PDB file of C-alpha atoms in Angstrom:
ATOM      1  CA  MET A   1       0.002  -0.015  -0.011  1.00 42.00           C
ATOM      2  CA  THR A   2       2.876   2.352   0.830  1.00 44.00           C
ATOM      3  CA  GLY A   3       4.379   1.748  -2.600  1.00 45.00           C
ATOM      4  CA  SER A   4       1.222   2.703  -4.348  1.00 44.00           C
ATOM      5  CA  VAL A   5       0.918   5.925  -2.339  1.00 43.00           C
ATOM      6  CA  SER A   6       4.541   6.912  -3.225  1.00 65.00           C
ATOM      7  CA  THR A   7       3.909   6.070  -6.843  1.00 81.00           C
ATOM      8  CA  ARG A   8       0.892   8.339  -6.918  1.00 76.00           C
ATOM      9  CA  ARG A   9       2.870  11.144  -5.302  1.00 77.00           C
ATOM     10  CA  VAL A  10       5.633  10.752  -7.868  1.00 81.00           C
ATOM     11  CA  PHE A  11       3.120  10.703 -10.668  1.00 85.00           C
ATOM     12  CA  GLY A  12       1.530  13.756  -9.210  1.00 82.00           C
ATOM     13  CA  ALA A  13       4.903  15.551  -9.088  1.00 84.00           C
ATOM     14  CA  VAL A  14       5.517  14.686 -12.684  1.00 88.00           C
ATOM     15  CA  LEU A  15       2.102  16.084 -13.665  1.00 90.00           C
ATOM     16  CA  VAL A  16       2.986  19.239 -11.674  1.00 90.00           C
ATOM     17  CA  PHE A  17       5.970  19.753 -13.941  1.00 92.00           C
ATOM     18  CA  VAL A  18       3.864  19.076 -17.038  1.00 94.00           C
ATOM     19  CA  ALA A  19       1.316  21.697 -15.945  1.00 94.00           C
ATOM     20  CA  ALA A  20       4.048  24.216 -15.194  1.00 94.00           C
ATOM     21  CA  GLY A  21       5.641  23.701 -18.582  1.00 95.00           C
ATOM     22  CA  LEU A  22       2.239  24.070 -20.386  1.00 96.00           C
ATOM     23  CA  ALA A  23       1.486  27.222 -18.460  1.00 95.00           C
ATOM     24  CA  VAL A  24       4.854  28.832 -19.519  1.00 96.00           C
ATOM     25  CA  ALA A  25       4.413  27.702 -23.102  1.00 96.00           C
ATOM     26  CA  ALA A  26       0.895  29.143 -23.157  1.00 95.00           C
ATOM     27  CA  THR A  27       2.253  32.681 -22.551  1.00 95.00           C
ATOM     28  CA  PHE A  28       4.279  32.603 -25.816  1.00 95.00           C
ATOM     29  CA  LEU A  29       1.451  31.427 -28.075  1.00 95.00           C
ATOM     30  CA  SER A  30      -1.174  33.688 -29.615  1.00 94.00           C
ATOM     31  CA  ALA A  31      -3.643  34.733 -26.907  1.00 94.00           C
ATOM     32  CA  TYR A  32      -6.294  36.215 -29.268  1.00 94.00           C
ATOM     33  CA  SER A  33      -6.651  37.779 -32.677  1.00 94.00           C
ATOM     34  CA  VAL A  34      -8.998  40.353 -34.275  1.00 93.00           C
ATOM     35  CA  GLN A  35      -9.562  40.378 -38.030  1.00 92.00           C
ATOM     36  CA  VAL A  36     -11.432  42.670 -40.360  1.00 90.00           C
ATOM     37  CA  VAL A  37     -11.705  42.411 -44.175  1.00 88.00           C
ATOM     38  CA  VAL A  38     -12.015  45.833 -45.875  1.00 84.00           C
ATOM     39  CA  ASN A  39     -12.005  46.191 -49.694  1.00 84.00           C
ATOM     40  CA  SER A  40     -10.366  42.750 -50.106  1.00 83.00           C
ATOM     41  CA  ARG A  41      -7.716  43.715 -47.699  1.00 87.00           C
ATOM     42  CA  THR A  42      -7.297  41.812 -44.433  1.00 89.00           C
ATOM     43  CA  LEU A  43      -6.514  43.823 -41.271  1.00 90.00           C
ATOM     44  CA  ARG A  44      -5.318  41.704 -38.411  1.00 92.00           C
ATOM     45  CA  TYR A  45      -4.284  42.174 -34.805  1.00 93.00           C
ATOM     46  CA  GLU A  46      -2.622  39.342 -32.953  1.00 94.00           C
ATOM     47  CA  ALA A  47      -1.015  39.298 -29.467  1.00 93.00           C
ATOM     48  CA  SER A  48       0.459  36.898 -26.932  1.00 93.00           C
ATOM     49  CA  ALA A  49       0.489  37.403 -23.211  1.00 93.00           C
ATOM     50  CA  TRP A  50       3.711  39.393 -23.521  1.00 93.00           C
ATOM     51  CA  ALA A  51       3.652  41.422 -26.762  1.00 92.00           C
ATOM     52  CA  VAL A  52       1.756  42.311 -29.905  1.00 91.00           C
ATOM     53  CA  GLU A  53       2.734  40.091 -32.766  1.00 90.00           C
ATOM     54  CA  ARG A  54       0.900  41.933 -35.494  1.00 91.00           C
ATOM     55  CA  ASN A  55      -1.137  45.155 -35.548  1.00 89.00           C
ATOM     56  CA  ASP A  56      -2.549  46.322 -38.885  1.00 89.00           C
ATOM     57  CA  PHE A  57      -5.085  48.635 -37.090  1.00 85.00           C
ATOM     58  CA  ARG A  58      -2.420  50.968 -35.673  1.00 82.00           C
ATOM     59  CA  ASP A  59      -4.303  53.459 -33.571  1.00 76.00           C
ATOM     60  CA  ILE A  60      -7.739  52.763 -35.064  1.00 80.00           C
ATOM     61  CA  LEU A  61      -8.563  50.071 -32.536  1.00 81.00           C
ATOM     62  CA  LEU A  62      -7.044  50.322 -29.027  1.00 81.00           C
ATOM     63  CA  LEU A  63      -6.196  46.691 -28.398  1.00 87.00           C
ATOM     64  CA  ARG A  64      -3.522  45.267 -26.073  1.00 88.00           C
ATOM     65  CA  PRO A  65      -2.049  41.927 -25.000  1.00 89.00           C
ATOM     66  CA  LEU A  66      -3.887  39.879 -22.379  1.00 89.00           C
ATOM     67  CA  GLU A  67      -2.346  40.170 -18.976  1.00 88.00           C
ATOM     68  CA  PHE A  68      -1.777  36.592 -17.847  1.00 92.00           C
ATOM     69  CA  GLY A  69       1.929  36.098 -18.505  1.00 92.00           C
ATOM     70  CA  GLU A  70       3.300  37.093 -15.124  1.00 94.00           C
ATOM     71  CA  PRO A  71       0.819  35.101 -12.988  1.00 94.00           C
ATOM     72  CA  ALA A  72       1.091  32.045 -15.197  1.00 95.00           C
ATOM     73  CA  VAL A  73       4.934  31.993 -15.026  1.00 95.00           C
ATOM     74  CA  GLY A  74       4.821  32.770 -11.278  1.00 95.00           C
ATOM     75  CA  ALA A  75       2.375  29.886 -10.689  1.00 94.00           C
ATOM     76  CA  ALA A  76       4.563  27.578 -12.820  1.00 94.00           C
ATOM     77  CA  LEU A  77       7.676  28.416 -10.725  1.00 95.00           C
ATOM     78  CA  VAL A  78       5.855  27.884  -7.426  1.00 93.00           C
ATOM     79  CA  MET A  79       4.541  24.503  -8.660  1.00 92.00           C
ATOM     80  CA  ALA A  80       7.927  23.416  -9.917  1.00 91.00           C
ATOM     81  CA  LEU A  81       9.661  24.403  -6.680  1.00 92.00           C
ATOM     82  CA  ALA A  82       6.989  22.604  -4.653  1.00 89.00           C
ATOM     83  CA  ALA A  83       7.395  19.455  -6.632  1.00 87.00           C
ATOM     84  CA  VAL A  84      11.123  19.410  -6.122  1.00 87.00           C
ATOM     85  CA  LEU A  85      11.235  20.464  -2.456  1.00 86.00           C
ATOM     86  CA  ALA A  86       8.318  18.240  -1.431  1.00 81.00           C
ATOM     87  CA  PHE A  87      10.613  15.169  -1.570  1.00 79.00           C
ATOM     88  CA  ARG A  88      12.536  16.630   1.382  1.00 83.00           C
ATOM     89  CA  VAL A  89       9.833  18.676   3.041  1.00 82.00           C
ATOM     90  CA  PRO A  90       6.435  17.202   2.592  1.00 79.00           C
ATOM     91  CA  ALA A  91       4.661  20.345   3.684  1.00 81.00           C
ATOM     92  CA  MET A  92       5.908  22.022   0.475  1.00 82.00           C
ATOM     93  CA  ARG A  93       3.308  20.071  -1.477  1.00 84.00           C
ATOM     94  CA  VAL A  94       0.889  22.910  -0.575  1.00 87.00           C
ATOM     95  CA  GLY A  95       2.769  24.962  -3.173  1.00 88.00           C
ATOM     96  CA  SER A  96       1.264  22.762  -5.979  1.00 88.00           C
ATOM     97  CA  LEU A  97      -2.235  23.677  -4.695  1.00 90.00           C
ATOM     98  CA  LEU A  98      -1.398  27.387  -4.594  1.00 93.00           C
ATOM     99  CA  GLY A  99       0.035  27.238  -8.146  1.00 92.00           C
ATOM    100  CA  ALA A 100      -3.014  25.367  -9.422  1.00 93.00           C
ATOM    101  CA  GLY A 101      -5.238  28.103  -7.884  1.00 94.00           C
ATOM    102  CA  VAL A 102      -3.275  30.867  -9.431  1.00 95.00           C
ATOM    103  CA  LEU A 103      -3.368  29.138 -12.874  1.00 95.00           C
ATOM    104  CA  LEU A 104      -7.171  28.699 -12.541  1.00 95.00           C
ATOM    105  CA  GLY A 105      -7.486  32.423 -11.822  1.00 95.00           C
ATOM    106  CA  ALA A 106      -5.198  33.339 -14.715  1.00 95.00           C
ATOM    107  CA  ALA A 107      -7.226  31.072 -17.134  1.00 95.00           C
ATOM    108  CA  TRP A 108     -10.531  32.607 -15.922  1.00 95.00           C
ATOM    109  CA  SER A 109      -9.112  36.117 -16.289  1.00 94.00           C
ATOM    110  CA  ALA A 110      -7.724  35.454 -19.810  1.00 94.00           C
ATOM    111  CA  VAL A 111     -11.171  34.079 -20.988  1.00 94.00           C
ATOM    112  CA  SER A 112     -12.946  37.045 -19.416  1.00 94.00           C
ATOM    113  CA  GLN A 113     -10.587  39.488 -21.207  1.00 92.00           C
ATOM    114  CA  VAL A 114     -11.306  37.803 -24.536  1.00 92.00           C
ATOM    115  CA  GLN A 115     -15.024  38.092 -23.877  1.00 92.00           C
ATOM    116  CA  GLY A 116     -14.514  41.751 -22.945  1.00 90.00           C
ATOM    117  CA  VAL A 117     -12.799  42.389 -26.288  1.00 89.00           C
ATOM    118  CA  VAL A 118     -15.677  40.710 -28.093  1.00 88.00           C
ATOM    119  CA  GLU A 119     -18.192  42.840 -26.211  1.00 89.00           C
ATOM    120  CA  GLY A 120     -16.246  45.975 -26.710  1.00 86.00           C
ATOM    121  CA  LEU A 121     -15.851  45.517 -30.494  1.00 85.00           C
ATOM    122  CA  GLY A 122     -19.516  44.564 -30.707  1.00 82.00           C
ATOM    123  CA  GLU A 123     -20.415  48.036 -29.453  1.00 82.00           C
ATOM    124  CA  ILE A 124     -18.516  49.645 -32.302  1.00 80.00           C
ATOM    125  CA  ASP A 125     -20.737  50.645 -35.273  1.00 76.00           C
ATOM    126  CA  SER A 126     -18.634  49.009 -37.915  1.00 75.00           C
ATOM    127  CA  PRO A 127     -19.772  48.664 -41.528  1.00 80.00           C
ATOM    128  CA  VAL A 128     -17.819  45.416 -41.834  1.00 82.00           C
ATOM    129  CA  PRO A 129     -17.901  42.378 -39.528  1.00 83.00           C
ATOM    130  CA  VAL A 130     -15.158  42.141 -36.955  1.00 87.00           C
ATOM    131  CA  ALA A 131     -13.974  38.616 -36.100  1.00 89.00           C
ATOM    132  CA  VAL A 132     -12.422  37.920 -32.689  1.00 90.00           C
ATOM    133  CA  GLU A 133     -10.789  34.540 -32.130  1.00 92.00           C
ATOM    134  CA  GLN A 134      -9.447  33.031 -28.937  1.00 93.00           C
ATOM    135  CA  GLY A 135      -5.834  31.961 -29.532  1.00 93.00           C
ATOM    136  CA  ASP A 136      -3.974  28.725 -28.767  1.00 95.00           C
ATOM    137  CA  GLY A 137      -2.336  30.413 -25.814  1.00 95.00           C
ATOM    138  CA  VAL A 138      -5.578  30.840 -23.877  1.00 95.00           C
ATOM    139  CA  THR A 139      -6.695  27.295 -24.749  1.00 96.00           C
ATOM    140  CA  LEU A 140      -3.348  25.850 -23.584  1.00 96.00           C
ATOM    141  CA  LEU A 141      -3.578  27.858 -20.384  1.00 96.00           C
ATOM    142  CA  ILE A 142      -7.002  26.361 -19.658  1.00 96.00           C
ATOM    143  CA  VAL A 143      -5.542  22.880 -20.262  1.00 96.00           C
ATOM    144  CA  ALA A 144      -2.566  23.677 -17.937  1.00 95.00           C
ATOM    145  CA  ALA A 145      -4.949  24.802 -15.239  1.00 95.00           C
ATOM    146  CA  GLY A 146      -6.918  21.547 -15.532  1.00 95.00           C
ATOM    147  CA  VAL A 147      -3.757  19.425 -15.387  1.00 94.00           C
ATOM    148  CA  ALA A 148      -2.532  21.500 -12.423  1.00 93.00           C
ATOM    149  CA  VAL A 149      -5.665  20.815 -10.416  1.00 92.00           C
ATOM    150  CA  VAL A 150      -5.379  16.988 -11.093  1.00 90.00           C
ATOM    151  CA  SER A 151      -1.678  16.968 -10.280  1.00 88.00           C
ATOM    152  CA  ALA A 152      -2.080  18.979  -7.139  1.00 86.00           C
ATOM    153  CA  VAL A 153      -4.727  16.546  -5.833  1.00 86.00           C
ATOM    154  CA  LEU A 154      -2.496  13.548  -6.561  1.00 83.00           C
ATOM    155  CA  HIS A 155       0.459  15.361  -5.034  1.00 72.00           C
ATOM    156  CA  GLN A 156      -1.438  16.030  -1.788  1.00 74.00           C
ATOM    157  CA  GLU A 157      -2.422  12.439  -1.138  1.00 59.00           C
ATOM    158  CA  LEU A 158      -1.931  11.650   2.484  1.00 55.00           C
ATOM    159  CA  PRO A 159      -0.974   8.216   3.730  1.00 54.00           C
ATOM    160  CA  ARG A 160      -3.836   5.934   4.442  1.00 54.00           C
ATOM    161  CA  ALA A 161      -4.331   4.688   8.030  1.00 49.00           C
ATOM    162  CA  VAL A 162      -2.752   1.246   8.418  1.00 48.00           C
ATOM    163  CA  ALA A 163      -4.732  -1.262  10.402  1.00 45.00           C
ATOM    164  CA  SER A 164      -3.073  -2.215  13.684  1.00 47.00           C
ATOM    165  CA  GLU A 165      -1.567  -5.638  13.682  1.00 49.00           C
ATOM    166  CA  THR A 166      -0.324  -5.609  17.298  1.00 51.00           C
ATOM    167  CA  GLY A 167      -3.378  -7.443  18.615  1.00 50.00           C
ATOM    168  CA  GLU A 168      -4.356  -4.576  20.899  1.00 56.00           C
ATOM    169  CA  GLY A 169      -7.981  -4.030  21.583  1.00 56.00           C
ATOM    170  CA  VAL A 170     -10.861  -5.941  22.970  1.00 62.00           C
ATOM    171  CA  VAL A 171     -10.786  -9.713  22.407  1.00 60.00           C
ATOM    172  CA  ILE A 172     -13.930 -11.744  23.333  1.00 64.00           C
ATOM    173  CA  HIS A 173     -13.794 -15.457  23.992  1.00 57.00           C
ATOM    174  CA  GLN A 174     -17.043 -17.319  24.189  1.00 60.00           C
ATOM    175  CA  ILE A 175     -17.249 -20.020  26.851  1.00 59.00           C
ATOM    176  CA  ASP A 176     -19.827 -22.709  26.335  1.00 59.00           C
ATOM    177  CA  ASP A 177     -21.861 -23.989  29.235  1.00 59.00           C
ATOM    178  CA  GLU A 178     -20.949 -27.532  28.447  1.00 60.00           C
ATOM    179  CA  ALA A 179     -17.345 -28.382  27.966  1.00 56.00           C
ATOM    180  CA  ASP A 180     -16.342 -29.812  24.693  1.00 56.00           C
ATOM    181  CA  ASP A 181     -13.080 -31.790  24.551  1.00 56.00           C
ATOM    182  CA  THR A 182     -12.759 -31.111  20.772  1.00 58.00           C
ATOM    183  CA  ASP A 183     -12.551 -27.293  21.268  1.00 57.00           C
ATOM    184  CA  THR A 184      -9.123 -25.775  21.338  1.00 57.00           C
ATOM    185  CA  PRO A 185      -8.635 -23.288  24.186  1.00 58.00           C
ATOM    186  CA  PRO A 186      -7.555 -19.707  23.447  1.00 59.00           C
ATOM    187  CA  TYR A 187      -3.868 -20.485  24.074  1.00 60.00           C
ATOM    188  CA  GLY A 188      -3.807 -23.055  21.325  1.00 59.00           C
ATOM    189  CA  TYR A 189      -2.887 -26.101  23.402  1.00 60.00           C
ATOM    190  CA  PRO A 190      -5.562 -28.704  24.108  1.00 61.00           C
ATOM    191  CA  VAL A 191      -6.161 -29.375  27.823  1.00 61.00           C
ATOM    192  CA  ILE A 192      -5.685 -32.996  28.833  1.00 67.00           C
ATOM    193  CA  VAL A 193      -8.292 -34.003  31.387  1.00 65.00           C
ATOM    194  CA  GLU A 194      -7.389 -37.062  33.474  1.00 71.00           C
ATOM    195  CA  PRO A 195     -10.381 -39.303  34.409  1.00 72.00           C
ATOM    196  CA  LYS A 196     -11.329 -39.254  38.036  1.00 72.00           C
ATOM    197  CA  SER A 197     -10.241 -42.302  39.856  1.00 68.00           C
ATOM    198  CA  ASP A 198     -12.599 -43.609  42.654  1.00 59.00           C
TER     199      ASP A 198
END
């Protein structure tokens, strides 16, 4: 049983590293894009969590990168440190829970910001349709948050209570009214009864 528990903890630690890597990678992918087609010309805006990759709108549309890069990387560092240090200090496993919580918050914030961009552009009276698309960065961040939650739960597994094998506790022996020579007494040795001599 102890082996299976330690195996789950190691598997949880590996998943913590996977979630941290996915979170960092998500910050470098496209977070969202906005596209407009005007007179057969495609105007496009694309940004990651750190910088604008392409901006054909210049100052026409005030768009900016989504702000989830720093919390995502911070959460990834906390989770990675927790996974490494937990082998020496078990209490450090709490860090994987904290990191998973921050990643969930960052993913929720990123999705909310994309929805805010959609709503903001929808209020503009534009003669042409404006297409807003959630990028791979936000999608990967959501996946990283999901993996982080699963890994944190596996990482937090506490040892199960082992049943006591010391024999302590209440032991009840039933004594029959009529003695039976075939019964073995509690000590395991049969009692030899000598017949009474007259």
